[in-house]
Amino acid sequence: AEKVDFGQVLTSTAATRTLKLSNRSLVYARFSVERRESDVPAVFGFAPSSGIIPPDGEQDITVRYCPQVSGTHTHDWYDVRTTGGNTIALECAGEAAGPAVSLSKHFVNFNDVSIELPRKTSSRQLELVNHSNIAVPYLLHGCEPNGIFAIEGVSGVIPPLLSVVLKLSFAPTEPGNYYKRVFVLLLNQSPLPLHLIGSGYDEKRRPATLTPKHVNDYLAREQQNLHLLSPEELQAYNERRVGDAEADATTAVAVAAASAAILA
């Protein structure tokens, strides 16, 4: 069997390889390329998919791979058949890879902002970097036009191998800690999370500064389904965990001591 392996190819783009069919006989050879299974749409194509090769002649066949869904690996079999009964098995493989896009930072910290008139605003910049050689459309999901957190340029297109810079602002109206999670949606790629944090204060109230560690700790508790516990309940839970760990350690020491006594 012959194999054509395209490796990784960007989703919604096309890659081609060339095969050469040779007719070593003294008569014309009619050929056709047939897919063995057709239960799903084909991502491989052949041009030409049929034809006639003259005696002692050759025919180039272009194999085209055009993946449509990122993260999928396709492995397909085809048969090159001739009217004389000859068959060549052809194995085609390829993997669809989404574009590589990264954020200059996943946490944007606006720090402490004084609440006064005229309204004060803290601004930051965020860079979306496209490491692929195709343009990538993007959309920031979870933004409110007139919210506490605002973003200029919530949608657009990142040019190939370039970046775009977004302006973010934070303008609190009441004292307190503020947190918002925004998702950068990308065509043919998984969303990228973006965390926005900041604190507002005035002459009467100044809350403790919110930091990325506070958010990471909360997200970790959320994964363990502990984020709805009150501070008192969380403290009691942690104390039980410490007690259980100490009890397990004591049991392990006792078992080890008993094993040592038996061996002695």
GROMACS .gro file of C-alpha atoms in nm:
model
  264
    1ALA     CA    1   0.000   0.000   0.000
    2GLU     CA    2   0.107   0.355  -0.066
    3LYS     CA    3   0.066   0.622   0.201
    4VAL     CA    4   0.016   0.997   0.175
    5ASP     CA    5   0.055   1.165   0.515
    6PHE     CA    6  -0.019   1.537   0.523
    7GLY     CA    7   0.071   1.580   0.890
    8GLN     CA    8  -0.086   1.887   1.051
    9VAL     CA    9  -0.277   2.127   0.825
   10LEU     CA   10  -0.455   2.445   0.931
   11THR     CA   11  -0.832   2.406   0.943
   12SER     CA   12  -1.020   2.542   0.640
   13THR     CA   13  -0.702   2.556   0.434
   14ALA     CA   14  -0.581   2.308   0.174
   15ALA     CA   15  -0.262   2.109   0.129
   16THR     CA   16  -0.169   1.908  -0.180
   17ARG     CA   17   0.061   1.619  -0.265
   18THR     CA   18   0.135   1.466  -0.604
   19LEU     CA   19   0.126   1.097  -0.695
   20LYS     CA   20   0.259   0.948  -1.017
   21LEU     CA   21   0.086   0.652  -1.184
   22SER     CA   22   0.294   0.459  -1.434
   23ASN     CA   23   0.167   0.228  -1.707
   24ARG     CA   24   0.440  -0.024  -1.795
   25SER     CA   25   0.221  -0.227  -2.030
   26LEU     CA   26   0.192  -0.205  -2.407
   27VAL     CA   27  -0.178  -0.114  -2.403
   28TYR     CA   28  -0.382   0.178  -2.275
   29ALA     CA   29  -0.478   0.155  -1.905
   30ARG     CA   30  -0.801   0.303  -1.774
   31PHE     CA   31  -0.790   0.388  -1.403
   32SER     CA   32  -1.020   0.526  -1.132
   33VAL     CA   33  -0.972   0.628  -0.768
   34GLU     CA   34  -1.243   0.488  -0.540
   35ARG     CA   35  -1.302   0.547  -0.173
   36ARG     CA   36  -1.355   0.235   0.036
   37GLU     CA   37  -1.589   0.391   0.295
   38SER     CA   38  -1.824   0.684   0.242
   39ASP     CA   39  -2.016   0.709   0.570
   40VAL     CA   40  -1.871   1.055   0.643
   41PRO     CA   41  -1.790   1.347   0.411
   42ALA     CA   42  -1.452   1.314   0.244
   43VAL     CA   43  -1.174   1.561   0.318
   44PHE     CA   44  -0.939   1.415   0.057
   45GLY     CA   45  -0.985   1.479  -0.313
   46PHE     CA   46  -0.812   1.357  -0.628
   47ALA     CA   47  -0.758   1.534  -0.959
   48PRO     CA   48  -0.801   1.362  -1.190
   49SER     CA   49  -0.995   1.085  -1.016
   50SER     CA   50  -1.010   0.879  -1.336
   51GLY     CA   51  -0.851   0.870  -1.677
   52ILE     CA   52  -0.651   0.676  -1.935
   53ILE     CA   53  -0.274   0.630  -1.930
   54PRO     CA   54  -0.109   0.556  -2.266
   55PRO     CA   55   0.130   0.260  -2.307
   56ASP     CA   56   0.456   0.315  -2.120
   57GLY     CA   57   0.312   0.645  -2.002
   58GLU     CA   58   0.265   0.829  -1.671
   59GLN     CA   59  -0.013   1.030  -1.506
   60ASP     CA   60   0.028   1.279  -1.221
   61ILE     CA   61  -0.255   1.281  -0.966
   62THR     CA   62  -0.294   1.568  -0.722
   63VAL     CA   63  -0.418   1.468  -0.376
   64ARG     CA   64  -0.588   1.752  -0.189
   65TYR     CA   65  -0.653   1.760   0.188
   66CYS     CA   66  -0.893   2.025   0.319
   67PRO     CA   67  -0.980   1.968   0.689
   68GLN     CA   68  -1.286   2.140   0.835
   69VAL     CA   69  -1.289   2.066   1.208
   70SER     CA   70  -0.993   2.153   1.433
   71GLY     CA   71  -0.846   1.869   1.637
   72THR     CA   72  -0.970   1.589   1.412
   73HIS     CA   73  -0.738   1.322   1.272
   74THR     CA   74  -0.857   1.164   0.947
   75HIS     CA   75  -0.738   0.829   0.820
   76ASP     CA   76  -0.896   0.717   0.493
   77TRP     CA   77  -0.838   0.437   0.243
   78TYR     CA   78  -0.872   0.453  -0.136
   79ASP     CA   79  -0.817   0.205  -0.417
   80VAL     CA   80  -0.666   0.293  -0.753
   81ARG     CA   81  -0.828   0.039  -0.988
   82THR     CA   82  -0.768  -0.044  -1.352
   83THR     CA   83  -1.002  -0.221  -1.592
   84GLY     CA   84  -0.746  -0.497  -1.618
   85GLY     CA   85  -0.801  -0.588  -1.253
   86ASN     CA   86  -0.495  -0.428  -1.097
   87THR     CA   87  -0.553  -0.249  -0.765
   88ILE     CA   88  -0.323  -0.023  -0.563
   89ALA     CA   89  -0.425   0.051  -0.203
   90LEU     CA   90  -0.375   0.413  -0.104
   91GLU     CA   91  -0.373   0.530   0.256
   92CYS     CA   92  -0.437   0.902   0.322
   93ALA     CA   93  -0.392   1.065   0.663
   94GLY     CA   94  -0.394   1.416   0.804
   95GLU     CA   95  -0.467   1.617   1.116
   96ALA     CA   96  -0.663   1.943   1.135
   97ALA     CA   97  -0.491   2.206   1.347
   98GLY     CA   98  -0.648   2.534   1.453
   99PRO     CA   99  -0.460   2.863   1.426
  100ALA     CA  100  -0.214   2.946   1.704
  101VAL     CA  101  -0.324   3.264   1.882
  102SER     CA  102  -0.203   3.384   2.220
  103LEU     CA  103  -0.274   3.669   2.462
  104SER     CA  104   0.000   3.894   2.595
  105LYS     CA  105  -0.151   3.830   2.940
  106HIS     CA  106  -0.441   3.629   3.084
  107PHE     CA  107  -0.491   3.860   3.384
  108VAL     CA  108  -0.542   4.235   3.341
  109ASN     CA  109  -0.508   4.405   3.680
  110PHE     CA  110  -0.631   4.763   3.700
  111ASN     CA  111  -0.528   4.790   4.068
  112ASP     CA  112  -0.697   5.052   4.292
  113VAL     CA  113  -0.897   5.335   4.136
  114SER     CA  114  -1.028   5.633   4.329
  115ILE     CA  115  -1.399   5.703   4.296
  116GLU     CA  116  -1.447   6.076   4.246
  117LEU     CA  117  -1.587   6.334   4.007
  118PRO     CA  118  -1.506   6.366   3.728
  119ARG     CA  119  -1.509   5.986   3.700
  120LYS     CA  120  -1.162   5.836   3.696
  121THR     CA  121  -1.064   5.555   3.459
  122SER     CA  122  -0.772   5.316   3.464
  123SER     CA  123  -0.656   5.190   3.122
  124ARG     CA  124  -0.453   4.891   3.007
  125GLN     CA  125  -0.353   4.733   2.675
  126LEU     CA  126  -0.391   4.374   2.563
  127GLU     CA  127  -0.219   4.222   2.261
  128LEU     CA  128  -0.368   3.937   2.058
  129VAL     CA  129  -0.084   3.762   1.873
  130ASN     CA  130  -0.145   3.547   1.566
  131HIS     CA  131   0.136   3.293   1.518
  132SER     CA  132  -0.027   3.137   1.209
  133ASN     CA  133   0.005   3.231   0.844
  134ILE     CA  134  -0.370   3.282   0.800
  135ALA     CA  135  -0.595   3.563   0.921
  136VAL     CA  136  -0.801   3.479   1.231
  137PRO     CA  137  -1.133   3.650   1.313
  138TYR     CA  138  -1.193   3.711   1.684
  139LEU     CA  139  -1.475   3.821   1.914
  140LEU     CA  140  -1.465   3.904   2.283
  141HIS     CA  141  -1.766   3.747   2.456
  142GLY     CA  142  -1.894   3.878   2.788
  143CYS     CA  143  -1.829   4.249   2.741
  144GLU     CA  144  -2.086   4.518   2.810
  145PRO     CA  145  -2.058   4.844   2.612
  146ASN     CA  146  -2.116   5.067   2.915
  147GLY     CA  147  -2.000   4.834   3.191
  148ILE     CA  148  -1.749   4.885   3.469
  149PHE     CA  149  -1.497   4.712   3.244
  150ALA     CA  150  -1.490   4.832   2.884
  151ILE     CA  151  -1.297   4.710   2.580
  152GLU     CA  152  -1.238   4.892   2.254
  153GLY     CA  153  -1.230   4.665   1.950
  154VAL     CA  154  -1.432   4.369   2.075
  155SER     CA  155  -1.425   4.209   1.731
  156GLY     CA  156  -1.201   4.208   1.428
  157VAL     CA  157  -0.946   4.009   1.236
  158ILE     CA  158  -0.587   3.937   1.337
  159PRO     CA  159  -0.365   3.946   1.025
  160PRO     CA  160  -0.132   3.652   0.956
  161LEU     CA  161   0.182   3.650   1.174
  162LEU     CA  162   0.086   3.987   1.324
  163SER     CA  163  -0.102   4.115   1.627
  164VAL     CA  164  -0.374   4.359   1.727
  165VAL     CA  165  -0.374   4.575   2.040
  166LEU     CA  166  -0.693   4.627   2.238
  167LYS     CA  167  -0.756   4.907   2.487
  168LEU     CA  168  -0.922   4.806   2.812
  169SER     CA  169  -1.055   5.042   3.078
  170PHE     CA  170  -1.190   5.016   3.433
  171ALA     CA  171  -1.414   5.288   3.584
  172PRO     CA  172  -1.577   5.181   3.913
  173THR     CA  173  -1.879   5.370   4.044
  174GLU     CA  174  -1.891   5.220   4.396
  175PRO     CA  175  -1.621   5.107   4.640
  176GLY     CA  176  -1.552   4.734   4.614
  177ASN     CA  177  -1.361   4.460   4.438
  178TYR     CA  178  -1.452   4.387   4.077
  179TYR     CA  179  -1.388   4.076   3.870
  180LYS     CA  180  -1.501   3.974   3.523
  181ARG     CA  181  -1.413   3.678   3.306
  182VAL     CA  182  -1.420   3.740   2.930
  183PHE     CA  183  -1.365   3.485   2.656
  184VAL     CA  184  -1.178   3.555   2.333
  185LEU     CA  185  -1.362   3.354   2.069
  186LEU     CA  186  -1.151   3.250   1.769
  187LEU     CA  187  -1.248   3.089   1.440
  188ASN     CA  188  -1.146   2.721   1.434
  189GLN     CA  189  -0.981   2.739   1.775
  190SER     CA  190  -1.076   2.700   2.141
  191PRO     CA  191  -1.173   3.017   2.335
  192LEU     CA  192  -0.907   3.192   2.541
  193PRO     CA  193  -1.008   3.310   2.891
  194LEU     CA  194  -0.927   3.664   2.999
  195HIS     CA  195  -0.960   3.774   3.362
  196LEU     CA  196  -1.023   4.140   3.449
  197ILE     CA  197  -0.978   4.259   3.807
  198GLY     CA  198  -0.974   4.593   3.986
  199SER     CA  199  -1.077   4.770   4.305
  200GLY     CA  200  -1.261   5.096   4.368
  201TYR     CA  201  -1.231   5.309   4.682
  202ASP     CA  202  -1.333   5.644   4.825
  203GLU     CA  203  -1.260   5.843   5.142
  204LYS     CA  204  -1.489   5.625   5.355
  205ARG     CA  205  -1.431   5.276   5.218
  206ARG     CA  206  -1.117   5.112   5.085
  207PRO     CA  207  -1.144   4.733   5.041
  208ALA     CA  208  -0.840   4.509   5.038
  209THR     CA  209  -0.679   4.501   4.695
  210LEU     CA  210  -0.797   4.214   4.474
  211THR     CA  211  -0.507   4.016   4.325
  212PRO     CA  212  -0.476   3.736   4.065
  213LYS     CA  213  -0.405   3.491   4.349
  214HIS     CA  214  -0.748   3.560   4.498
  215VAL     CA  215  -0.909   3.478   4.164
  216ASN     CA  216  -0.700   3.162   4.112
  217ASP     CA  217  -0.791   3.041   4.461
  218TYR     CA  218  -1.160   3.101   4.389
  219LEU     CA  219  -1.141   2.917   4.056
  220ALA     CA  220  -0.969   2.625   4.228
  221ARG     CA  221  -1.252   2.613   4.486
  222GLU     CA  222  -1.505   2.632   4.204
  223GLN     CA  223  -1.356   2.322   4.043
  224GLN     CA  224  -1.396   2.140   4.377
  225ASN     CA  225  -1.755   2.269   4.413
  226LEU     CA  226  -1.656   2.467   4.723
  227HIS     CA  227  -1.716   2.819   4.588
  228LEU     CA  228  -2.061   2.850   4.749
  229LEU     CA  229  -1.932   2.792   5.102
  230SER     CA  230  -1.921   3.082   5.346
  231PRO     CA  231  -1.583   3.177   5.500
  232GLU     CA  232  -1.683   2.994   5.820
  233GLU     CA  233  -1.787   2.680   5.631
  234LEU     CA  234  -1.468   2.689   5.423
  235GLN     CA  235  -1.256   2.720   5.737
  236ALA     CA  236  -1.436   2.424   5.895
  237TYR     CA  237  -1.384   2.221   5.577
  238ASN     CA  238  -1.011   2.298   5.574
  239GLU     CA  239  -0.982   2.206   5.942
  240ARG     CA  240  -1.147   1.870   5.872
  241ARG     CA  241  -0.904   1.810   5.584
  242VAL     CA  242  -0.608   1.888   5.811
  243GLY     CA  243  -0.745   1.655   6.078
  244ASP     CA  244  -0.798   1.374   5.827
  245ALA     CA  245  -0.446   1.421   5.689
  246GLU     CA  246  -0.296   1.404   6.039
  247ALA     CA  247  -0.498   1.091   6.118
  248ASP     CA  248  -0.381   0.926   5.795
  249ALA     CA  249  -0.020   1.016   5.877
  250THR     CA  250  -0.054   0.870   6.228
  251THR     CA  251  -0.200   0.548   6.087
  252ALA     CA  252   0.080   0.520   5.833
  253VAL     CA  253   0.343   0.560   6.106
  254ALA     CA  254   0.173   0.294   6.320
  255VAL     CA  255   0.159   0.048   6.030
  256ALA     CA  256   0.524   0.110   5.952
  257ALA     CA  257   0.623   0.056   6.315
  258ALA     CA  258   0.423  -0.269   6.332
  259SER     CA  259   0.584  -0.394   6.011
  260ALA     CA  260   0.929  -0.317   6.148
  261ALA     CA  261   0.848  -0.505   6.470
  262ILE     CA  262   0.733  -0.811   6.276
  263LEU     CA  263   1.046  -0.813   6.063
  264ALA     CA  264   1.261  -0.781   6.375
   0.00000   0.00000   0.00000
